[in-house]
PDB file of C-alpha atoms in Angstrom:
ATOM      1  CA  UNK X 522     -40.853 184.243  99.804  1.00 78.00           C
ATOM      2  CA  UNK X 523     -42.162 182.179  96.920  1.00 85.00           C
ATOM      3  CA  UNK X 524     -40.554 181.993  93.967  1.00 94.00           C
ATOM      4  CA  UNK X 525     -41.902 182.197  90.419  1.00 95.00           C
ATOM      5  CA  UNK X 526     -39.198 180.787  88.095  1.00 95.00           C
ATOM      6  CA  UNK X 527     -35.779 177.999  87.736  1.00 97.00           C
ATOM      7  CA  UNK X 528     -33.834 177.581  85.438  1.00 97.00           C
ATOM      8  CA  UNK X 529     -33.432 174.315  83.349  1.00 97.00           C
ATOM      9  CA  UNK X 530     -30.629 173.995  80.929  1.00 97.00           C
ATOM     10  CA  UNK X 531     -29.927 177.550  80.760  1.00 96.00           C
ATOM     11  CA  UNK X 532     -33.688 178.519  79.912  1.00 96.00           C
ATOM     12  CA  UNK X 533     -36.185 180.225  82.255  1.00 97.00           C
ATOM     13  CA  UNK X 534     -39.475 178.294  83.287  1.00 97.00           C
ATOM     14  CA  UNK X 535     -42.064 178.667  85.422  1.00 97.00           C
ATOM     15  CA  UNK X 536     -41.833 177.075  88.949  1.00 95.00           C
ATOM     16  CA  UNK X 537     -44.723 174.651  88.142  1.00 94.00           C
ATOM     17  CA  UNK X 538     -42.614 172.537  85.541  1.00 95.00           C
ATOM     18  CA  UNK X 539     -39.512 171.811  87.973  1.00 93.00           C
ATOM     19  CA  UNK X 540     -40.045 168.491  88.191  1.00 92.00           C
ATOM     20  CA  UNK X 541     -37.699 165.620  87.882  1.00 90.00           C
ATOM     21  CA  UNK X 542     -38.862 162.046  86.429  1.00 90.00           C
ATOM     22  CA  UNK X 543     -39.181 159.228  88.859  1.00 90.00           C
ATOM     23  CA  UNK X 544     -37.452 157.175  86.113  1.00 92.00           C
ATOM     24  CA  UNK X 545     -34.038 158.896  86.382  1.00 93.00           C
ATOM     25  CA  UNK X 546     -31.766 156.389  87.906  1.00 95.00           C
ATOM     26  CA  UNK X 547     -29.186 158.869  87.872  1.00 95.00           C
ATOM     27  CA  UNK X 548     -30.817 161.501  90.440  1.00 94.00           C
ATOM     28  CA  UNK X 549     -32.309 157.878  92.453  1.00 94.00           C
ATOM     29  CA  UNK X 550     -28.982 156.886  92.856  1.00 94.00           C
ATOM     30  CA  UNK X 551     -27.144 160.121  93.555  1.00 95.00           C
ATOM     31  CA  UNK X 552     -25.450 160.856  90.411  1.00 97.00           C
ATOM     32  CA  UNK X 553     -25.209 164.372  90.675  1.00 98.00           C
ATOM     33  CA  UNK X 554     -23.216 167.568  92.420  1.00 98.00           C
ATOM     34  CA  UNK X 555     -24.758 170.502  93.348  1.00 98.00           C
ATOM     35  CA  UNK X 556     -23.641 174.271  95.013  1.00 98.00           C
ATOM     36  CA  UNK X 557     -25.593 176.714  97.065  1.00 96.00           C
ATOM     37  CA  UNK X 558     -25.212 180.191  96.001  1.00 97.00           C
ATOM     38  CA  UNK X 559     -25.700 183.075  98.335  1.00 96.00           C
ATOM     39  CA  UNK X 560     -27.339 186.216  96.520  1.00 96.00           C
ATOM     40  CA  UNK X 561     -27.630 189.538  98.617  1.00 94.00           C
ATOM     41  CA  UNK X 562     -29.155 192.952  97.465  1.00 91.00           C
ATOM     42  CA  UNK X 563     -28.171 191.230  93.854  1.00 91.00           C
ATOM     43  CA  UNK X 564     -24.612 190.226  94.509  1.00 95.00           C
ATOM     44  CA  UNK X 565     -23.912 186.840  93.768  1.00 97.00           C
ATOM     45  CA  UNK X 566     -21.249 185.923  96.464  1.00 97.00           C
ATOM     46  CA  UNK X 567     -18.105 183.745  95.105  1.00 97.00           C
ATOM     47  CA  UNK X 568     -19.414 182.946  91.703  1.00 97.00           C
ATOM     48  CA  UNK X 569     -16.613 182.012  90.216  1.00 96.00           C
ATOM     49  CA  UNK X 570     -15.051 179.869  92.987  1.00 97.00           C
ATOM     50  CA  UNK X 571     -18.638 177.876  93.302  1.00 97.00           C
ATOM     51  CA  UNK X 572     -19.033 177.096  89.702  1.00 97.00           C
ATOM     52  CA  UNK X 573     -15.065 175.741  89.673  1.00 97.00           C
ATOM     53  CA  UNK X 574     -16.002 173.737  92.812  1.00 98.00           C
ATOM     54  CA  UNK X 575     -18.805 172.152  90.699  1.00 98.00           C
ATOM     55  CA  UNK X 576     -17.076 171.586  87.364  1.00 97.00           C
ATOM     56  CA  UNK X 577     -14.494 169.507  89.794  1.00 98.00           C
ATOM     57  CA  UNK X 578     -16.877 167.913  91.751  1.00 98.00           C
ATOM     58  CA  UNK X 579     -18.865 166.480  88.437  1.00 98.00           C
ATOM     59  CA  UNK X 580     -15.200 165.293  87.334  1.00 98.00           C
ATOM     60  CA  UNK X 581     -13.694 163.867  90.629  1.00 98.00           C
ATOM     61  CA  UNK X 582     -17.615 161.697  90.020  1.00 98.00           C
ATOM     62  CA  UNK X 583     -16.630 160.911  86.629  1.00 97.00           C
ATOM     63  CA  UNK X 584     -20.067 163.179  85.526  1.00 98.00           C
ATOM     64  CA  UNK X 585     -19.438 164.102  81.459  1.00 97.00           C
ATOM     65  CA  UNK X 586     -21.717 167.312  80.635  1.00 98.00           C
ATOM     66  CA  UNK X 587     -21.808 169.653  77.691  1.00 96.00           C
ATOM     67  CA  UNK X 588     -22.572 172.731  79.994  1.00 97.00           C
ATOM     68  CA  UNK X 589     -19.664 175.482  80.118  1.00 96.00           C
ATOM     69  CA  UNK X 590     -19.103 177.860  82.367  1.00 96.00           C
ATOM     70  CA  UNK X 591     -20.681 180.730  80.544  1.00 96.00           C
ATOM     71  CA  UNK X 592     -23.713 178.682  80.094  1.00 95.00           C
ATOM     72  CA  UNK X 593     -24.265 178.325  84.143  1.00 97.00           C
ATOM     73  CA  UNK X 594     -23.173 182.017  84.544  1.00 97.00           C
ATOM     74  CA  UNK X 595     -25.499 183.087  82.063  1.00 97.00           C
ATOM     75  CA  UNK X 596     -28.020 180.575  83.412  1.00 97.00           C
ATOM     76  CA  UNK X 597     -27.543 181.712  86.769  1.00 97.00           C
ATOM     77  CA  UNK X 598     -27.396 185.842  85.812  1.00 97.00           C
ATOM     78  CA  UNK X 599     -30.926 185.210  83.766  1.00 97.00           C
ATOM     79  CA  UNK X 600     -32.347 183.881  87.125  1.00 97.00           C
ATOM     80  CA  UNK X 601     -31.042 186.792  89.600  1.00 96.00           C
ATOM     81  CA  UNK X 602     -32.453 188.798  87.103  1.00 95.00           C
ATOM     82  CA  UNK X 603     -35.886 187.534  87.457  1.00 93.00           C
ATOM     83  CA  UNK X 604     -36.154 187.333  90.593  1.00 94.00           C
ATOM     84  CA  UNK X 605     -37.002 190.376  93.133  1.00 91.00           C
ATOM     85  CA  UNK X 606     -36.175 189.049  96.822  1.00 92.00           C
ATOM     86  CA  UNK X 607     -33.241 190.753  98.553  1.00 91.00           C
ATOM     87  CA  UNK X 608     -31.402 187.873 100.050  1.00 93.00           C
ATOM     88  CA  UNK X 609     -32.247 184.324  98.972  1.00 95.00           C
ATOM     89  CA  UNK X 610     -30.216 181.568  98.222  1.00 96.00           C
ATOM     90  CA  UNK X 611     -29.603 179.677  94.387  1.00 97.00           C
ATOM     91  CA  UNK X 612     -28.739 175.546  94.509  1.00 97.00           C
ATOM     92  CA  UNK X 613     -27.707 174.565  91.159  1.00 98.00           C
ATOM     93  CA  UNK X 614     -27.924 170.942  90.410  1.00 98.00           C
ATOM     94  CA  UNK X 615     -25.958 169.176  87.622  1.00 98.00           C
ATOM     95  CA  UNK X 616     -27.275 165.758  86.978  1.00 98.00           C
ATOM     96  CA  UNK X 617     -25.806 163.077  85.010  1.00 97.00           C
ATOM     97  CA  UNK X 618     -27.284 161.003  82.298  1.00 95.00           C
ATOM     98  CA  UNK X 619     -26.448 158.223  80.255  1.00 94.00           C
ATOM     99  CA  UNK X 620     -24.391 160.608  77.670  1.00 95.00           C
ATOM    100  CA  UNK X 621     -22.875 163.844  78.489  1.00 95.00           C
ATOM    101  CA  UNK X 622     -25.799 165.414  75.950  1.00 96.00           C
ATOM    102  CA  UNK X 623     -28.256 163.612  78.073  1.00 96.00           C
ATOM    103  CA  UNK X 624     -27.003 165.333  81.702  1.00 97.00           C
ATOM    104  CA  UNK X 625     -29.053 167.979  83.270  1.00 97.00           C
ATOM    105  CA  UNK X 626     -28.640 171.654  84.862  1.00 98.00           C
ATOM    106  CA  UNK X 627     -31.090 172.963  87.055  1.00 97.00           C
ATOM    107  CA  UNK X 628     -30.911 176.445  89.038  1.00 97.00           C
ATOM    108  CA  UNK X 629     -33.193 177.441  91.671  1.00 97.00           C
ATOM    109  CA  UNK X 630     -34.259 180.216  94.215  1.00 97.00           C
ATOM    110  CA  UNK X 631     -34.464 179.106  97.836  1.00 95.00           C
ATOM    111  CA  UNK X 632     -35.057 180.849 101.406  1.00 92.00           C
ATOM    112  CA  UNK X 633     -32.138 180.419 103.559  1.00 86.00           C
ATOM    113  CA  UNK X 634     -32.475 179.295 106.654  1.00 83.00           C
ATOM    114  CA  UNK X 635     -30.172 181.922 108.785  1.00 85.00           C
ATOM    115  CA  UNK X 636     -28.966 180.835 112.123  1.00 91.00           C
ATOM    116  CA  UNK X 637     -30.710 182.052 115.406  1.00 92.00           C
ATOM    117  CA  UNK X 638     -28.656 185.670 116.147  1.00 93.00           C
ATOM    118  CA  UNK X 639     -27.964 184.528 119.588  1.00 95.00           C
ATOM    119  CA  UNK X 640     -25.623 181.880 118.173  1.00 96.00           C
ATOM    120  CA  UNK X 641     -23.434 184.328 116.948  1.00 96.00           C
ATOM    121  CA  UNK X 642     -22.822 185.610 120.606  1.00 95.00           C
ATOM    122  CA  UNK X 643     -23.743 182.403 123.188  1.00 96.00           C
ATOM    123  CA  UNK X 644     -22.411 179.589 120.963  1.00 97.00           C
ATOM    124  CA  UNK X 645     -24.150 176.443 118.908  1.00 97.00           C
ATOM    125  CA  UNK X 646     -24.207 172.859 120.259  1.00 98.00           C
ATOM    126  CA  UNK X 647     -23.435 170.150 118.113  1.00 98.00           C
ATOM    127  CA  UNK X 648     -23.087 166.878 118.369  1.00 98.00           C
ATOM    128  CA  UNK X 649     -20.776 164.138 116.459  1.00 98.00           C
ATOM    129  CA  UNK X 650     -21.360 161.196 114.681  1.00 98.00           C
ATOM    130  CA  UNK X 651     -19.503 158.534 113.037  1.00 98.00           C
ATOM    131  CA  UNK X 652     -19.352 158.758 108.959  1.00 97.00           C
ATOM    132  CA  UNK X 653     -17.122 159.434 105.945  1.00 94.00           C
ATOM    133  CA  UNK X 654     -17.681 160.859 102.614  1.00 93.00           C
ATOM    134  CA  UNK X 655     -16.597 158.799  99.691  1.00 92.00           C
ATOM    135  CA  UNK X 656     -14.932 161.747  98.242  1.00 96.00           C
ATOM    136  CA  UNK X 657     -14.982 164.895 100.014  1.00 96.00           C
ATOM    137  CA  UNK X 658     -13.361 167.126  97.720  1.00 97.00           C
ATOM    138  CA  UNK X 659     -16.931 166.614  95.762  1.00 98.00           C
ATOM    139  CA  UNK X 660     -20.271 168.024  96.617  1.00 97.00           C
ATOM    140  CA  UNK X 661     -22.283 165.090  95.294  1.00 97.00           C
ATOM    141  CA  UNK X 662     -26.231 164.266  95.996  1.00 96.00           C
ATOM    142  CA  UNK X 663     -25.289 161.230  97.297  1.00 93.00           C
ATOM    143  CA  UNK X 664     -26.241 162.882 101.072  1.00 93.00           C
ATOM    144  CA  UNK X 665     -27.694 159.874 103.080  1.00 95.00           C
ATOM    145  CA  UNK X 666     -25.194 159.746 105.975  1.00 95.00           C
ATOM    146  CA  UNK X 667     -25.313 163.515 106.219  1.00 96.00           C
ATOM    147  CA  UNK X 668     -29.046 163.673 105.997  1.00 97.00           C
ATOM    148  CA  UNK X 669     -29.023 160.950 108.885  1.00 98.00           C
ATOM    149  CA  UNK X 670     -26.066 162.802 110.747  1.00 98.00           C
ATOM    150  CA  UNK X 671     -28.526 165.824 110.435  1.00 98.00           C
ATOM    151  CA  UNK X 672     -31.785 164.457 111.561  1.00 98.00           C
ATOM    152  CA  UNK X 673     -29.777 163.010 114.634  1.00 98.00           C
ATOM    153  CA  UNK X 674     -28.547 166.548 115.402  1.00 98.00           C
ATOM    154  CA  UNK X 675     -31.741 168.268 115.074  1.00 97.00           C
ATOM    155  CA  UNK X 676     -33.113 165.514 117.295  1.00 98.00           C
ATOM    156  CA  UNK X 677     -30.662 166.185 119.921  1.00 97.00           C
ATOM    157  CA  UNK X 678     -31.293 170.059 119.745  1.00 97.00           C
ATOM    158  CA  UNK X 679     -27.874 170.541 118.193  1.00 98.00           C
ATOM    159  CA  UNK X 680     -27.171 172.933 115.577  1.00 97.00           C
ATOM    160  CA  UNK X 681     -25.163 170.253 113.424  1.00 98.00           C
ATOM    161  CA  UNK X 682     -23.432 166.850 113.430  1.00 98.00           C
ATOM    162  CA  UNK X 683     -19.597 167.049 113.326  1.00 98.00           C
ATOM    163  CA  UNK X 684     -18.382 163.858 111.094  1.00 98.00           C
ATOM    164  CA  UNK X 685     -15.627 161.633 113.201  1.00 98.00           C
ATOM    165  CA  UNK X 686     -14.002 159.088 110.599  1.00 97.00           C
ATOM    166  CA  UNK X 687     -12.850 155.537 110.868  1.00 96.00           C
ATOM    167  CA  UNK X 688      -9.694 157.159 112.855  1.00 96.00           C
ATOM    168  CA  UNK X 689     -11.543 158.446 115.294  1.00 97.00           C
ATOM    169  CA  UNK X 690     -10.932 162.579 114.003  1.00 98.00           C
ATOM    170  CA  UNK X 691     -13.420 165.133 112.984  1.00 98.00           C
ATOM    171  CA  UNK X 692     -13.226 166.203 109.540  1.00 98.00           C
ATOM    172  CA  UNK X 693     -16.539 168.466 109.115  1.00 98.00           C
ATOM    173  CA  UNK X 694     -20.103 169.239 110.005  1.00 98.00           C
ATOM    174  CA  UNK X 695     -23.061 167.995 107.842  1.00 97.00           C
ATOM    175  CA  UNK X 696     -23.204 171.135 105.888  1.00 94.00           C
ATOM    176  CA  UNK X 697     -20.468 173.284 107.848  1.00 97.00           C
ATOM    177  CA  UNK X 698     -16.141 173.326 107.937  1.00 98.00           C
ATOM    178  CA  UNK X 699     -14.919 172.957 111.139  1.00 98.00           C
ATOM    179  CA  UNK X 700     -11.993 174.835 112.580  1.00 98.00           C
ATOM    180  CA  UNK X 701     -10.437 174.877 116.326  1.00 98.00           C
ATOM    181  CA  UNK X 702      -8.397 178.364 117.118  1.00 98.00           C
ATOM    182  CA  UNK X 703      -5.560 179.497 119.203  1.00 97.00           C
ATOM    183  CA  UNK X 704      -4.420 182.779 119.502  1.00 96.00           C
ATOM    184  CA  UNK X 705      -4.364 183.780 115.747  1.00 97.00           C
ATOM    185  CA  UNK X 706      -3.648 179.864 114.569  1.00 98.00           C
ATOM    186  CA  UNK X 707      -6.529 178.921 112.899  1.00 98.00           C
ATOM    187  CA  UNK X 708      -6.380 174.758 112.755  1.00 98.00           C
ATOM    188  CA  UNK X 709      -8.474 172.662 110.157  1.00 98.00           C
ATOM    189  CA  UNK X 710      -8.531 169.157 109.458  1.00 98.00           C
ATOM    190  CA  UNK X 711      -6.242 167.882 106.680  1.00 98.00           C
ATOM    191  CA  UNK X 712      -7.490 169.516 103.302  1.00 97.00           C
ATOM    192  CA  UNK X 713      -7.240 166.606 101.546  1.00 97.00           C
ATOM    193  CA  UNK X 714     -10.140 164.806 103.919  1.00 97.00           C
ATOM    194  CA  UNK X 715     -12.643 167.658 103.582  1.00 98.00           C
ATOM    195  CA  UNK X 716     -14.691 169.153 101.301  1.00 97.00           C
ATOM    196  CA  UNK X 717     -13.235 172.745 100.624  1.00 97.00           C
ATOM    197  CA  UNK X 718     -16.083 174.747 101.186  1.00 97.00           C
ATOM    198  CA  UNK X 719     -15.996 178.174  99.319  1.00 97.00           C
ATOM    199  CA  UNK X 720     -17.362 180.132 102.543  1.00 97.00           C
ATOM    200  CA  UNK X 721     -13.923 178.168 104.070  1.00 98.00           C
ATOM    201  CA  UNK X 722     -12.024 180.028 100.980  1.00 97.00           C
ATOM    202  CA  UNK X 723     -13.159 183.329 101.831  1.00 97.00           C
ATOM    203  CA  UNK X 724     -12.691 183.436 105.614  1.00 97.00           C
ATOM    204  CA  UNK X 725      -9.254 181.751 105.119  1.00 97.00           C
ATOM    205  CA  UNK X 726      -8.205 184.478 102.451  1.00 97.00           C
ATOM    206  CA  UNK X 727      -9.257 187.328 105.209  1.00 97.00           C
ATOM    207  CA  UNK X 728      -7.516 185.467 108.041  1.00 98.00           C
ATOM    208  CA  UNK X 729      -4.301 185.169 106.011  1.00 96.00           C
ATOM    209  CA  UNK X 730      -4.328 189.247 104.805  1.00 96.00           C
ATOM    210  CA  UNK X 731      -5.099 190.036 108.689  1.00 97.00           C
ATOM    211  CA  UNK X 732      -2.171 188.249 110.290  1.00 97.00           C
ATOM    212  CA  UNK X 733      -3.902 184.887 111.298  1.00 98.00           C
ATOM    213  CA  UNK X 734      -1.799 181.918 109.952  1.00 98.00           C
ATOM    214  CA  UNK X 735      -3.265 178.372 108.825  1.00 97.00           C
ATOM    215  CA  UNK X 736      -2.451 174.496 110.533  1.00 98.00           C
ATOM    216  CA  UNK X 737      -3.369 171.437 109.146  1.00 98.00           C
ATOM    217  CA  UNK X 738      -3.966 168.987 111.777  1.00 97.00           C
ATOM    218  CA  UNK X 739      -5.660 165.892 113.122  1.00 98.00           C
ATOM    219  CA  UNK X 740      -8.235 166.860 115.396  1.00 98.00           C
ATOM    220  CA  UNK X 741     -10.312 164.787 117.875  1.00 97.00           C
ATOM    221  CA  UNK X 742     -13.331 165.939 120.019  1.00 97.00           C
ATOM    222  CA  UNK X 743     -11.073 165.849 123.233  1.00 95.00           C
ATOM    223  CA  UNK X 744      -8.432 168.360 121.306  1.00 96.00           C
ATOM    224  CA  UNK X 745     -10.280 171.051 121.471  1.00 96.00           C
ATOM    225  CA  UNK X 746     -10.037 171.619 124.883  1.00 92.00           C
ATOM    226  CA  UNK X 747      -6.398 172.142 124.206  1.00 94.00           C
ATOM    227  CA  UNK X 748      -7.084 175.086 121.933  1.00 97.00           C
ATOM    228  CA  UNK X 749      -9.046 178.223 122.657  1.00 97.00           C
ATOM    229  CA  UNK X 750     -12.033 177.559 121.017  1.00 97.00           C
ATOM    230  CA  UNK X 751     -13.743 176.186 117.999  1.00 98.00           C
ATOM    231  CA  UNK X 752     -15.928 177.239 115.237  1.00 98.00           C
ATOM    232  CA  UNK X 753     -17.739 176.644 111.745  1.00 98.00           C
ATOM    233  CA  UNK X 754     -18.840 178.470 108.612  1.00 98.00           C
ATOM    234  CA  UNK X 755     -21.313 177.711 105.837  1.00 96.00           C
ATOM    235  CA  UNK X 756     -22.802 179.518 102.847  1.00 93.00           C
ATOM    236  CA  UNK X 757     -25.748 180.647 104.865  1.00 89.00           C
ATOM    237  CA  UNK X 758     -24.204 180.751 108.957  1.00 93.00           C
ATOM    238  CA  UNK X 759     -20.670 182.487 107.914  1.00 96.00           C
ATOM    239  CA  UNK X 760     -18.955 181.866 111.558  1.00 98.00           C
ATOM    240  CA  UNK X 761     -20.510 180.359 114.106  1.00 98.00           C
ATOM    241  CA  UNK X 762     -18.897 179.859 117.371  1.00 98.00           C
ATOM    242  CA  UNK X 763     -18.817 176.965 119.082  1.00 98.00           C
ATOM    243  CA  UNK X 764     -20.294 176.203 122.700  1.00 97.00           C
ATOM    244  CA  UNK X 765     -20.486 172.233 123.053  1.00 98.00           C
ATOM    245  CA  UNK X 766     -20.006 169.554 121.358  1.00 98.00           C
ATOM    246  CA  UNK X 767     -22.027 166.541 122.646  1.00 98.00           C
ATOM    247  CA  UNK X 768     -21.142 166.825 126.292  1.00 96.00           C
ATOM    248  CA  UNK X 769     -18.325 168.791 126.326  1.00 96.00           C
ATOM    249  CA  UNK X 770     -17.728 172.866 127.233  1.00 96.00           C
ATOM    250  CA  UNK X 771     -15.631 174.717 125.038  1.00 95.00           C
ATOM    251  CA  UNK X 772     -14.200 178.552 125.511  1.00 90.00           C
ATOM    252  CA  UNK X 773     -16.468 180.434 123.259  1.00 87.00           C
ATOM    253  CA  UNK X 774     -15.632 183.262 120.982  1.00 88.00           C
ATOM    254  CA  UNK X 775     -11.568 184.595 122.418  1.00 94.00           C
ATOM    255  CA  UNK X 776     -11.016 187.403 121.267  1.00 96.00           C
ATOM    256  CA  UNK X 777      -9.246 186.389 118.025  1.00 97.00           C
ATOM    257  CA  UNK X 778     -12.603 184.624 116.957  1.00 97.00           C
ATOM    258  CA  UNK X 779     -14.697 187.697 117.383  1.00 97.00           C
ATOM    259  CA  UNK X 780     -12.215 189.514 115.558  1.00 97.00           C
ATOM    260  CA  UNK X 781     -11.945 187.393 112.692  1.00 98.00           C
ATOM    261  CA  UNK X 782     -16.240 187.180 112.562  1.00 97.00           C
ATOM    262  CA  UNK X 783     -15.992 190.718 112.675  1.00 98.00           C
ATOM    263  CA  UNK X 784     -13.424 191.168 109.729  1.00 98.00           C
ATOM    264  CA  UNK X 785     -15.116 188.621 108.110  1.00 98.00           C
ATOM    265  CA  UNK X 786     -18.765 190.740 108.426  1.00 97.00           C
ATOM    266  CA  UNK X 787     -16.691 193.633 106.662  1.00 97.00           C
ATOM    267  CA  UNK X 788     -15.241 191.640 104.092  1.00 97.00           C
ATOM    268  CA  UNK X 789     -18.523 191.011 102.612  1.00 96.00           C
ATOM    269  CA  UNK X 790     -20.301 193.943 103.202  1.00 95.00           C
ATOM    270  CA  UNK X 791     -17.857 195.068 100.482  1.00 95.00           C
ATOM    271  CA  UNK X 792     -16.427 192.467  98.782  1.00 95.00           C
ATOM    272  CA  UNK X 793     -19.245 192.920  96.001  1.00 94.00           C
ATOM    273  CA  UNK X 794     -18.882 188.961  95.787  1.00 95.00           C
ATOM    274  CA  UNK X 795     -15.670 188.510  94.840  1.00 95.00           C
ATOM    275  CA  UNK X 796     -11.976 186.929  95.955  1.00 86.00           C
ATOM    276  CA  UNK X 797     -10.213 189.547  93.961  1.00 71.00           C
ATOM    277  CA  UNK X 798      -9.546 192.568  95.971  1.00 53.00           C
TER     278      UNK X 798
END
């Protein structure tokens, strides 16, 4: 679907005037943090948590702005409003200037780009590759060796590229967490090396009130034969199991993965976009 309007400092324009100068050394060089917003049947999922997850990002970046939080809401509300699609996706942008008056917020409408069904059942492949964020607890533009991490994947066929750091661990996928599971242990990297992804949030806070308990750990590719599978989550894929990564066959799906996809399918079918319960 096309879409007709974005916001742009909290007012509504038309589609035709989102443009952003080739002059602006801040968005050439990266400096910037953005969130992608799932809207279904007009229920904004996890509003709050995204928009705290941005305000941190911009200050873990040292990004000054003069934008509250009721300014993006209402920014973001104004936009949902407008727009008529059932299920779309909104990236906001926050992009710093010179001054904190002179930083940018831009919200837009985009198609998502849902995962093949079969996935869901069969398995994605993904490969990994060798990179680190500079700080992962921020979502920042500065994307290049996830973009490249990407491209490789897609080149290889893969679903996504699993990150390995300098110690030779996986942290997270380009755009995805990354979990391994045993029985109803689900095991993530260390917190503090990831970015904590608010589709991560939500499937944690329904493991935890359905009996499934939480283990930080060091994981490398060859671990995860020693659990019973592995999976992912995004905005956009929710859980995906995993089948392979690079060469290597994993279990897929045990039956405490398909039950937590399953729960996890309820919970937002009527969550109506919210933690709070």
């Amino acid at each position: 679907m096309e879409f007709t309007h974005f916001s742009k400092n909290g007012e509504l324009r038309p589609i035709e005037e989102a443009t952003i100068p080739l002059s602006s050394i801040e968005y050439a060089y990266g400096f910037g943090v953005y969130e992608a917003i799932r809207v279904s049947n007009g229920v904004i999922y996890f509003l709050n948590d995204h928009l705290e997850r941005l305000c941190e990002s911009a200050a873990i970046i040292g990004l000054e702005h003069s934008f509250t939080v009721d300014c993006i809401q209402k920014s973001i509300f104004d936009l949902v409003a407008h727009t008529s699609a059932a299920s779309y996706n909104i990236k906001i942008l926050l992009i710093g200037g010179p001054t904190r008056e002179t930083a940018s917020l831009f919200a837009l409408c985009l198609n998502p780009l849902f995962p093949d069904k079969k996935l869901y059942r069969d398995g994605a492949h993904v490969i990994t590759y060798p990179a680190e964020r500079i700080f992962p607890h921020a979502k920042t533009l500065n994307m290049l060796q996830s973009y490249r991490a990407y491209a490789t994947a897609k080149q290889q066929g893969a679903y996504d590229a699993l990150l390995v750091n300098r110690n030779g661990t996986i942290t997270e996928g380009t755009r995805t967490n990354f979990f391994c599971i045993r029985d109803h242990v689900i095991i993530t990297p260390p917190e503090k090396d990831i970015l904590l992804g608010v589709t991560r949030k939500a499937l944690l806070h329904v493991a935890q009130n359905n009996g499934y308990t939480l283990e930080e750990k060091n994981i490398t590719q060859e671990d995860c034969n020693d659990y019973d599978g592995a999976f992912i989550s995004s905005t956009s894929s929710k859980i995906i199991p995993l089948r392979t990564i690079n060469d290597q066959t994993l279990s897929v799906a045990p039956d405490a993965l398909k039950k937590l996809m399953r729960l996890f399918d309820e919970f937002l079918a009527t969550c109506n976009g919210t933690l709070i319960q």
